[in-house]
Amino acid sequence: MSSLADKRILLGISGGIAAYKSADLVRRLKERGADVRVVMTAGAQEFVRPMTYQALSGNPVHTDLLDPAAEAAMGHIELAKWAELILIAPASAQLMAKLAAGMADDLLTTLCLASEATLAIAPAMNQAMWRHPATAANTETLHTRGTRIWGPDAGSQACGDVGPGRMLEPDALVAEAESLFRPQQHLAGKRVAVTAGPTREALDPVRFLSNHSSGKMGFALAAAAQRAGAEVTLIAGPVNRPTPPGVKRVDVIGALEMRDAAERAADLCDIFIAAAAVADFRPEKTSGQKIKKKEDHERESLALVKNPDIVAGIAAREKLRPFTVGFAAETEKVLEHARGKLARKHLDLIIANDVSAADSGFDSDRNAVTVIDRSGSCELPPALKTELAEQLIELIADRVSTQ
Ligand code: C5P
């Protein structure tokens, strides 16, 4: 699937002969699943009629700032907020000058000023205009402000000149837009193992000890690591969640089984992330048959034995030791306890979260965490676990690359 699927792209077209190429650009963006709305300047309409883009984009073309009918359908501020990317192709020298000056004297320039979306321009003009110090200064201003400048190409021009100033071909612009939306491959070539979910410690064939871990955080981390280019093995305790695309899943039940799977995965991985809520203890004996209720017993006690600490075992390795990350779900003295665990378990990094907050932690979709390593700590504000996972993977990738 293209990274442009469902992306909301506002295509601005300013006056220039290259405007005819933008008809093909609309088609190619649409083919990749983008939702495209076109805004034309008055100059652009001298070259191509709005109807062309309307037919190709499947949406009405916007041309006027003060058109009551268009404003009633989708006002210019609404349009500015709607866009995830504003791409101006072709961007004339005049349009670049207006953008650099912050002018808003027509619909397109007003939208650029009113939008927080990424702005990209594909300059197209005569080579002398492109080389002119005024255009060079405007390009520099826009670049410093964060505008993406895609092109121009050099070659023969419509006016007969040869030199820089040709608009990039639609294919090249689509590739630029795709790479803008493609998640960065921070973990390309790396192998990552993640444990997730609870473990179930069987008492007998029908009963077990377990906890409320949903597996959401671990699954989100596995998905984010996969999107970041890693080869991911997800060792999942019993949870009813879909396997993230492209991730190898190993289902386990008890802590001993999780430990064995984790040890095998750790032999082959660069990064080990322990997000599972492993039961601390398991019944000393697991009965082969259902344990019968003893009618004369008012009390019953259960002998438990400690489970192995999976992440500590992996962090203690002398050989084949991956970069090892653990979690610390705490209800009090969160940072203090997390720092203790980081040291005790010899982890490279620990992600601490306060599970006492109502809308954070165990079974919720949101989480707020503090990431701690030996050099210090950094707080990530509350976010959806999926968004947090992206940030954590980026942070882990950064630590791994600098260690
Ligand atoms: O000690 P505590 O259970 O709070 O430590 C939490 C961290 O240790 C988590 O990363 C968890 O996945 C990991 N852990 C483990 N094996 C255990 C217990 C915890 O890997 N038996």
CSV table of C-alpha atoms and ligand atoms in Angstrom, one decimal:
chain,number,residue,atom,x,y,z
A,1,MET,CA,0.0,0.0,0.0
A,2,SER,CA,1.3,3.5,-0.8
A,3,SER,CA,2.0,5.8,2.1
A,4,LEU,CA,-0.3,8.3,0.3
A,5,ALA,CA,-3.4,6.1,0.9
A,6,ASP,CA,-6.1,8.3,2.5
A,7,LYS,CA,-3.7,11.3,2.8
A,8,ARG,CA,-5.4,14.6,2.3
A,9,ILE,CA,-3.5,16.6,-0.3
A,10,LEU,CA,-4.3,20.1,-1.3
A,11,LEU,CA,-2.7,20.6,-4.8
A,12,GLY,CA,-2.1,24.3,-5.5
A,13,ILE,CA,-1.6,25.2,-9.1
A,14,SER,CA,-0.2,28.5,-10.1
A,15,GLY,CA,0.3,30.1,-13.5
A,16,GLY,CA,2.8,28.4,-15.7
A,17,ILE,CA,2.9,26.1,-18.7
A,18,ALA,CA,3.8,23.2,-16.5
A,19,ALA,CA,0.2,23.3,-15.2
A,20,TYR,CA,-0.7,20.8,-17.8
A,21,LYS,CA,1.6,18.2,-16.1
A,22,SER,CA,-0.3,18.7,-12.9
A,23,ALA,CA,-3.3,16.9,-14.5
A,24,ASP,CA,-1.2,13.8,-14.6
A,25,LEU,CA,0.0,14.5,-11.1
A,26,VAL,CA,-3.6,14.5,-9.8
A,27,ARG,CA,-4.2,11.2,-11.5
A,28,ARG,CA,-1.1,9.6,-10.0
A,29,LEU,CA,-1.9,10.8,-6.5
A,30,LYS,CA,-5.4,9.5,-6.8
A,31,GLU,CA,-4.1,6.1,-8.0
A,32,ARG,CA,-2.2,5.8,-4.8
A,33,GLY,CA,-5.3,6.4,-2.7
A,34,ALA,CA,-4.8,10.1,-1.8
A,35,ASP,CA,-7.8,12.4,-1.4
A,36,VAL,CA,-6.9,15.4,-3.6
A,37,ARG,CA,-8.5,18.8,-3.7
A,38,VAL,CA,-7.2,21.3,-6.2
A,39,VAL,CA,-6.8,25.1,-5.8
A,40,MET,CA,-6.0,27.2,-8.8
A,41,THR,CA,-4.7,30.7,-9.0
A,42,ALA,CA,-6.2,33.1,-11.7
A,43,GLY,CA,-2.9,32.7,-13.6
A,44,ALA,CA,-3.2,28.9,-13.7
A,45,GLN,CA,-6.7,29.1,-15.2
A,46,GLU,CA,-5.2,30.9,-18.2
A,47,PHE,CA,-3.3,27.7,-18.9
A,48,VAL,CA,-5.7,24.9,-18.0
A,49,ARG,CA,-9.4,25.0,-17.2
A,50,PRO,CA,-10.6,24.0,-13.7
A,51,MET,CA,-12.9,21.3,-15.2
A,52,THR,CA,-9.9,19.2,-16.1
A,53,TYR,CA,-8.8,18.9,-12.5
A,54,GLN,CA,-12.3,18.6,-11.2
A,55,ALA,CA,-12.9,15.5,-13.4
A,56,LEU,CA,-9.5,14.0,-12.4
A,57,SER,CA,-9.7,14.7,-8.6
A,58,GLY,CA,-13.4,14.0,-8.3
A,59,ASN,CA,-13.8,17.1,-6.2
A,60,PRO,CA,-14.9,20.7,-7.1
A,61,VAL,CA,-11.9,22.9,-7.9
A,62,HIS,CA,-11.4,25.9,-5.6
A,63,THR,CA,-10.5,29.2,-7.3
A,64,ASP,CA,-12.0,32.1,-5.3
A,65,LEU,CA,-11.4,33.4,-1.9
A,66,LEU,CA,-14.7,35.3,-1.9
A,67,ASP,CA,-17.0,33.0,-3.6
A,68,PRO,CA,-20.0,32.6,-1.3
A,69,ALA,CA,-21.1,29.2,-2.8
A,70,ALA,CA,-17.6,27.7,-2.4
A,71,GLU,CA,-17.3,29.1,1.1
A,72,ALA,CA,-20.6,27.6,2.1
A,73,ALA,CA,-19.5,24.1,0.8
A,74,MET,CA,-16.0,24.1,2.4
A,75,GLY,CA,-14.7,27.4,3.6
A,76,HIS,CA,-11.1,28.4,3.1
A,77,ILE,CA,-10.2,27.9,6.8
A,78,GLU,CA,-11.8,24.5,6.8
A,79,LEU,CA,-9.8,23.6,3.6
A,80,ALA,CA,-6.6,24.9,5.3
A,81,LYS,CA,-7.3,22.6,8.3
A,82,TRP,CA,-8.3,19.7,6.1
A,83,ALA,CA,-5.0,19.4,4.3
A,84,GLU,CA,-2.2,17.2,5.6
A,85,LEU,CA,0.1,18.3,2.7
A,86,ILE,CA,-0.2,21.4,0.6
A,87,LEU,CA,1.8,20.8,-2.6
A,88,ILE,CA,2.1,23.7,-5.1
A,89,ALA,CA,3.0,22.4,-8.5
A,90,PRO,CA,3.8,24.3,-10.5
A,91,ALA,CA,5.0,27.1,-8.2
A,92,SER,CA,5.8,30.2,-10.2
A,93,ALA,CA,8.4,32.8,-9.3
A,94,GLN,CA,5.5,35.2,-8.5
A,95,LEU,CA,3.9,32.7,-6.2
A,96,MET,CA,7.2,31.9,-4.4
A,97,ALA,CA,7.7,35.7,-3.9
A,98,LYS,CA,4.2,36.0,-2.4
A,99,LEU,CA,4.7,33.1,0.0
A,100,ALA,CA,8.1,34.4,1.1
A,101,ALA,CA,6.5,37.8,1.8
A,102,GLY,CA,3.6,36.1,3.7
A,103,MET,CA,1.0,37.7,1.4
A,104,ALA,CA,-2.5,36.4,1.3
A,105,ASP,CA,-4.2,38.2,-1.6
A,106,ASP,CA,-5.8,35.1,-3.2
A,107,LEU,CA,-7.2,31.8,-2.2
A,108,LEU,CA,-4.0,29.7,-2.5
A,109,THR,CA,-1.7,32.1,-0.7
A,110,THR,CA,-4.4,32.6,2.0
A,111,LEU,CA,-4.6,28.8,2.5
A,112,CYS,CA,-0.8,28.5,2.8
A,113,LEU,CA,-0.8,31.1,5.5
A,114,ALA,CA,-3.8,29.6,7.4
A,115,SER,CA,-2.6,26.0,7.3
A,116,GLU,CA,-0.3,24.1,9.6
A,117,ALA,CA,0.1,21.4,7.1
A,118,THR,CA,3.5,20.6,5.5
A,119,LEU,CA,4.0,22.9,2.5
A,120,ALA,CA,5.9,21.6,-0.5
A,121,ILE,CA,6.5,23.5,-3.7
A,122,ALA,CA,7.7,22.4,-7.1
A,123,PRO,CA,9.2,25.5,-8.7
A,124,ALA,CA,8.7,25.9,-12.5
A,125,MET,CA,10.0,29.0,-14.3
A,126,ASN,CA,12.4,30.3,-16.9
A,127,GLN,CA,16.0,29.6,-16.0
A,128,ALA,CA,16.9,33.3,-15.7
A,129,MET,CA,14.0,33.8,-13.3
A,130,TRP,CA,15.1,30.8,-11.2
A,131,ARG,CA,18.7,32.1,-11.1
A,132,HIS,CA,17.7,35.7,-10.3
A,133,PRO,CA,18.9,36.7,-6.8
A,134,ALA,CA,15.4,37.7,-5.8
A,135,THR,CA,14.1,34.1,-6.5
A,136,ALA,CA,17.2,32.7,-4.8
A,137,ALA,CA,16.5,34.8,-1.7
A,138,ASN,CA,12.8,33.8,-1.7
A,139,THR,CA,13.8,30.1,-2.0
A,140,GLU,CA,16.2,30.5,0.9
A,141,THR,CA,13.5,32.2,3.1
A,142,LEU,CA,11.0,29.4,2.3
A,143,HIS,CA,13.5,26.7,2.9
A,144,THR,CA,14.5,28.1,6.3
A,145,ARG,CA,10.8,28.3,7.2
A,146,GLY,CA,10.5,24.5,6.6
A,147,THR,CA,8.9,24.6,3.1
A,148,ARG,CA,10.0,21.6,1.1
A,149,ILE,CA,11.5,22.7,-2.2
A,150,TRP,CA,11.1,19.8,-4.7
A,151,GLY,CA,13.1,20.5,-7.8
A,152,PRO,CA,13.4,22.2,-10.2
A,153,ASP,CA,14.9,20.0,-12.9
A,154,ALA,CA,17.3,21.3,-15.5
A,155,GLY,CA,16.9,20.9,-19.3
A,156,SER,CA,15.2,22.4,-22.3
A,157,GLN,CA,12.4,24.8,-21.4
A,158,ALA,CA,9.1,25.6,-23.1
A,159,CYS,CA,10.5,29.1,-23.9
A,160,GLY,CA,13.4,27.6,-25.8
A,161,ASP,CA,16.0,28.3,-23.0
A,162,VAL,CA,18.1,25.5,-21.5
A,163,GLY,CA,18.9,25.5,-17.8
A,164,PRO,CA,17.3,24.9,-14.4
A,165,GLY,CA,13.6,25.8,-13.9
A,166,ARG,CA,11.7,22.8,-15.2
A,167,MET,CA,9.1,21.4,-12.9
A,168,LEU,CA,9.9,17.9,-11.6
A,169,GLU,CA,8.0,15.2,-13.5
A,170,PRO,CA,4.7,14.0,-11.8
A,171,ASP,CA,6.4,10.6,-11.0
A,172,ALA,CA,9.2,12.3,-9.1
A,173,LEU,CA,6.8,14.6,-7.2
A,174,VAL,CA,4.7,11.5,-6.2
A,175,ALA,CA,7.9,9.8,-5.0
A,176,GLU,CA,8.8,12.9,-2.9
A,177,ALA,CA,5.3,13.0,-1.4
A,178,GLU,CA,5.4,9.2,-0.7
A,179,SER,CA,8.7,9.5,1.2
A,180,LEU,CA,7.3,12.4,3.2
A,181,PHE,CA,4.5,10.2,4.5
A,182,ARG,CA,6.5,7.0,4.8
A,183,PRO,CA,7.5,6.3,8.4
A,184,GLN,CA,11.3,6.6,8.8
A,185,GLN,CA,13.1,3.3,8.8
A,186,HIS,CA,15.0,3.8,12.0
A,187,LEU,CA,15.4,0.0,12.5
A,188,ALA,CA,16.1,-1.1,9.0
A,189,GLY,CA,18.2,-4.3,9.2
A,190,LYS,CA,17.6,-4.8,12.9
A,191,ARG,CA,16.0,-7.8,14.6
A,192,VAL,CA,13.7,-7.1,17.5
A,193,ALA,CA,11.9,-9.4,19.9
A,194,VAL,CA,9.0,-8.2,22.1
A,195,THR,CA,7.2,-10.0,24.9
A,196,ALA,CA,3.6,-9.0,25.4
A,197,GLY,CA,0.5,-9.7,27.3
A,198,PRO,CA,0.0,-11.7,30.6
A,199,THR,CA,1.1,-15.2,31.3
A,200,ARG,CA,-1.2,-17.9,32.7
A,201,GLU,CA,0.0,-20.2,35.4
A,202,ALA,CA,-2.0,-23.3,35.4
A,203,LEU,CA,-3.3,-24.8,38.7
A,204,ASP,CA,-5.1,-27.6,36.9
A,205,PRO,CA,-6.7,-28.1,33.5
A,206,VAL,CA,-9.4,-25.5,34.1
A,207,ARG,CA,-7.9,-22.9,36.5
A,208,PHE,CA,-5.0,-20.5,36.4
A,209,LEU,CA,-3.4,-17.5,37.9
A,210,SER,CA,-3.0,-14.5,35.7
A,211,ASN,CA,-3.4,-10.7,35.5
A,212,HIS,CA,-5.3,-8.0,33.5
A,213,SER,CA,-2.5,-7.2,31.0
A,214,SER,CA,-4.2,-6.4,27.6
A,215,GLY,CA,-1.0,-6.8,25.5
A,216,LYS,CA,-1.8,-3.4,23.8
A,217,MET,CA,1.5,-1.8,24.5
A,218,GLY,CA,3.6,-4.8,23.5
A,219,PHE,CA,1.6,-5.3,20.3
A,220,ALA,CA,1.9,-1.6,19.5
A,221,LEU,CA,5.6,-1.7,20.0
A,222,ALA,CA,5.9,-4.8,17.7
A,223,ALA,CA,3.9,-3.0,15.0
A,224,ALA,CA,5.9,0.2,15.3
A,225,ALA,CA,9.2,-1.7,15.2
A,226,GLN,CA,8.0,-3.5,12.1
A,227,ARG,CA,7.1,-0.2,10.4
A,228,ALA,CA,10.5,1.1,11.4
A,229,GLY,CA,12.0,-1.6,9.2
A,230,ALA,CA,12.9,-4.2,11.8
A,231,GLU,CA,12.3,-8.0,11.6
A,232,VAL,CA,10.1,-8.5,14.6
A,233,THR,CA,9.3,-11.6,16.7
A,234,LEU,CA,6.3,-11.1,19.1
A,235,ILE,CA,6.2,-13.5,21.9
A,236,ALA,CA,2.6,-13.2,23.0
A,237,GLY,CA,0.9,-14.4,26.2
A,238,PRO,CA,-2.8,-15.4,25.9
A,239,VAL,CA,-4.5,-12.3,24.5
A,240,ASN,CA,-7.1,-12.0,21.8
A,241,ARG,CA,-5.4,-9.5,19.5
A,242,PRO,CA,-4.7,-9.5,15.8
A,243,THR,CA,-1.1,-10.1,14.8
A,244,PRO,CA,0.4,-6.8,13.5
A,245,PRO,CA,1.2,-7.1,9.7
A,246,GLY,CA,4.6,-8.5,8.9
A,247,VAL,CA,5.3,-9.6,12.5
A,248,LYS,CA,6.3,-13.2,13.4
A,249,ARG,CA,4.1,-14.2,16.4
A,250,VAL,CA,4.9,-17.0,18.9
A,251,ASP,CA,2.0,-17.7,21.2
A,252,VAL,CA,2.8,-18.9,24.7
A,253,ILE,CA,0.8,-19.5,27.9
A,254,GLY,CA,2.9,-19.8,31.0
A,255,ALA,CA,6.1,-17.9,32.1
A,256,LEU,CA,8.4,-20.9,31.6
A,257,GLU,CA,7.2,-21.3,28.0
A,258,MET,CA,7.6,-17.5,27.5
A,259,ARG,CA,11.1,-17.7,28.9
A,260,ASP,CA,12.1,-20.5,26.5
A,261,ALA,CA,10.6,-18.6,23.5
A,262,ALA,CA,12.3,-15.3,24.6
A,263,GLU,CA,15.7,-17.0,25.1
A,264,ARG,CA,15.5,-18.5,21.6
A,265,ALA,CA,14.5,-15.1,20.1
A,266,ALA,CA,17.2,-13.3,22.1
A,267,ASP,CA,19.9,-15.5,20.5
A,268,LEU,CA,19.0,-13.9,17.2
A,269,CYS,CA,17.9,-10.4,18.0
A,270,ASP,CA,19.6,-7.0,18.4
A,271,ILE,CA,16.9,-5.5,20.6
A,272,PHE,CA,14.8,-7.3,23.3
A,273,ILE,CA,11.8,-5.5,24.7
A,274,ALA,CA,10.0,-7.0,27.6
A,275,ALA,CA,6.5,-5.6,27.7
A,276,ALA,CA,4.8,-8.7,29.1
A,277,ALA,CA,3.3,-8.8,32.5
A,278,VAL,CA,4.9,-12.1,33.6
A,279,ALA,CA,3.3,-13.7,36.6
A,280,ASP,CA,5.7,-13.4,39.5
A,281,PHE,CA,4.8,-16.9,40.8
A,282,ARG,CA,3.3,-20.1,39.5
A,283,PRO,CA,1.7,-23.0,41.4
A,284,GLU,CA,4.4,-25.4,42.7
A,285,LYS,CA,2.4,-28.2,41.3
A,286,THR,CA,0.0,-28.3,38.3
A,287,SER,CA,-2.6,-31.0,38.8
A,288,GLY,CA,-3.3,-33.2,35.8
A,289,GLN,CA,-6.9,-33.4,36.9
A,290,LYS,CA,-9.4,-30.8,38.1
A,291,ILE,CA,-8.7,-30.2,41.8
A,292,LYS,CA,-11.8,-31.2,43.7
A,293,LYS,CA,-13.4,-29.0,46.3
A,294,LYS,CA,-12.9,-30.5,49.8
A,295,GLU,CA,-16.2,-30.0,51.5
A,296,ASP,CA,-14.7,-29.9,55.0
A,297,HIS,CA,-12.1,-27.2,54.1
A,298,GLU,CA,-13.0,-23.6,54.9
A,299,ARG,CA,-9.5,-22.5,53.9
A,300,GLU,CA,-7.1,-23.7,51.2
A,301,SER,CA,-3.6,-22.6,50.6
A,302,LEU,CA,-1.6,-22.7,47.5
A,303,ALA,CA,2.1,-23.3,47.3
A,304,LEU,CA,3.7,-21.0,44.8
A,305,VAL,CA,7.2,-20.9,43.4
A,306,LYS,CA,8.9,-17.9,41.8
A,307,ASN,CA,9.0,-17.6,38.1
A,308,PRO,CA,12.3,-16.8,36.4
A,309,ASP,CA,12.8,-13.2,35.6
A,310,ILE,CA,12.9,-13.4,31.8
A,311,VAL,CA,14.3,-9.9,31.0
A,312,ALA,CA,16.9,-10.1,33.8
A,313,GLY,CA,18.1,-13.4,32.4
A,314,ILE,CA,18.6,-11.9,29.0
A,315,ALA,CA,20.2,-8.8,30.3
A,316,ALA,CA,22.7,-10.9,32.3
A,317,ARG,CA,24.0,-12.7,29.2
A,318,GLU,CA,27.7,-12.4,28.5
A,319,LYS,CA,27.3,-13.5,24.9
A,320,LEU,CA,24.6,-12.8,22.4
A,321,ARG,CA,23.3,-10.0,24.6
A,322,PRO,CA,20.8,-7.8,22.8
A,323,PHE,CA,20.0,-4.2,23.8
A,324,THR,CA,17.6,-4.9,26.6
A,325,VAL,CA,14.5,-2.8,27.5
A,326,GLY,CA,12.1,-3.4,30.3
A,327,PHE,CA,8.9,-1.9,31.7
A,328,ALA,CA,8.1,-0.8,35.2
A,329,ALA,CA,4.4,-0.5,35.9
A,330,GLU,CA,4.3,1.2,39.3
A,331,THR,CA,1.6,2.7,41.6
A,332,GLU,CA,3.9,4.8,43.8
A,333,LYS,CA,7.4,6.2,43.8
A,334,VAL,CA,7.4,5.4,40.1
A,335,LEU,CA,10.8,6.8,39.1
A,336,GLU,CA,12.6,5.5,42.2
A,337,HIS,CA,11.3,2.0,41.7
A,338,ALA,CA,12.0,2.1,38.0
A,339,ARG,CA,15.6,3.2,38.6
A,340,GLY,CA,16.0,0.3,41.1
A,341,LYS,CA,14.7,-2.2,38.5
A,342,LEU,CA,17.0,-0.7,35.8
A,343,ALA,CA,20.0,-1.4,38.0
A,344,ARG,CA,18.9,-4.7,39.5
A,345,LYS,CA,18.0,-6.3,36.2
A,346,HIS,CA,21.0,-4.8,34.4
A,347,LEU,CA,18.7,-3.3,31.7
A,348,ASP,CA,19.9,-0.8,29.1
A,349,LEU,CA,16.7,1.2,29.3
A,350,ILE,CA,13.5,1.1,31.3
A,351,ILE,CA,10.1,2.5,30.5
A,352,ALA,CA,8.3,3.6,33.7
A,353,ASN,CA,4.5,4.2,33.9
A,354,ASP,CA,2.2,5.1,36.7
A,355,VAL,CA,-0.6,2.5,36.6
A,356,SER,CA,-2.5,4.2,39.4
A,357,ALA,CA,-3.9,6.9,37.1
A,358,ALA,CA,-7.4,6.1,35.9
A,359,ASP,CA,-6.9,6.6,32.2
A,360,SER,CA,-3.4,5.3,31.9
A,361,GLY,CA,-1.6,2.0,32.1
A,362,PHE,CA,-2.8,-1.6,32.1
A,363,ASP,CA,-6.0,-2.0,30.1
A,364,SER,CA,-6.3,1.5,28.7
A,365,ASP,CA,-5.6,2.8,25.2
A,366,ARG,CA,-3.5,5.6,26.6
A,367,ASN,CA,-0.3,5.7,28.5
A,368,ALA,CA,2.2,8.3,29.8
A,369,VAL,CA,5.7,7.1,30.5
A,370,THR,CA,9.1,8.2,31.6
A,371,VAL,CA,12.1,6.6,29.8
A,372,ILE,CA,15.1,6.0,32.0
A,373,ASP,CA,18.6,4.9,31.3
A,374,ARG,CA,21.9,5.3,33.1
A,375,SER,CA,22.4,8.8,31.6
A,376,GLY,CA,19.1,10.3,32.7
A,377,SER,CA,15.4,10.3,32.0
A,378,CYS,CA,12.9,11.7,29.6
A,379,GLU,CA,9.2,12.1,30.0
A,380,LEU,CA,6.8,11.3,27.2
A,381,PRO,CA,3.4,13.0,27.7
A,382,PRO,CA,0.1,11.0,27.7
A,383,ALA,CA,-0.7,9.6,24.2
A,384,LEU,CA,-2.4,6.7,22.6
A,385,LYS,CA,-0.4,3.6,23.0
A,386,THR,CA,0.1,3.3,19.3
A,387,GLU,CA,1.5,6.9,19.1
A,388,LEU,CA,3.6,6.3,22.2
A,389,ALA,CA,5.0,3.1,20.6
A,390,GLU,CA,6.2,5.1,17.6
A,391,GLN,CA,8.0,7.5,19.9
A,392,LEU,CA,9.5,4.7,22.0
A,393,ILE,CA,10.8,2.8,19.0
A,394,GLU,CA,12.4,6.0,17.6
A,395,LEU,CA,14.0,6.6,21.0
A,396,ILE,CA,15.2,3.0,21.3
A,397,ALA,CA,16.6,3.1,17.8
A,398,ASP,CA,18.5,6.3,18.6
A,399,ARG,CA,20.0,4.8,21.7
A,400,VAL,CA,21.0,1.6,19.9
A,401,SER,CA,22.7,3.6,17.1
A,402,THR,CA,24.7,5.6,19.5
A,403,GLN,CA,25.8,2.9,22.0
B,1,C5P,O1,9.8,-6.8,38.4
B,1,C5P,P1,8.7,-6.3,37.5
B,1,C5P,O2,7.8,-7.4,37.2
B,1,C5P,O3,8.0,-5.1,37.9
B,1,C5P,O4,9.5,-6.0,36.1
B,1,C5P,C1,8.9,-5.6,35.0
B,1,C5P,C2,9.7,-5.9,33.8
B,1,C5P,O5,10.4,-7.1,33.9
B,1,C5P,C3,8.9,-5.9,32.6
B,1,C5P,O6,9.7,-5.5,31.5
B,1,C5P,C4,8.6,-7.4,32.5
B,1,C5P,O7,8.2,-7.8,31.1
B,1,C5P,C5,9.8,-8.0,32.9
B,1,C5P,N1,9.6,-9.3,33.6
B,1,C5P,C6,10.1,-10.5,33.0
B,1,C5P,N2,10.0,-11.7,33.7
B,1,C5P,C7,9.4,-11.7,34.9
B,1,C5P,C8,8.9,-10.5,35.5
B,1,C5P,C9,9.1,-9.4,34.8
B,1,C5P,O8,10.7,-10.4,31.9
B,1,C5P,N3,9.3,-12.9,35.5
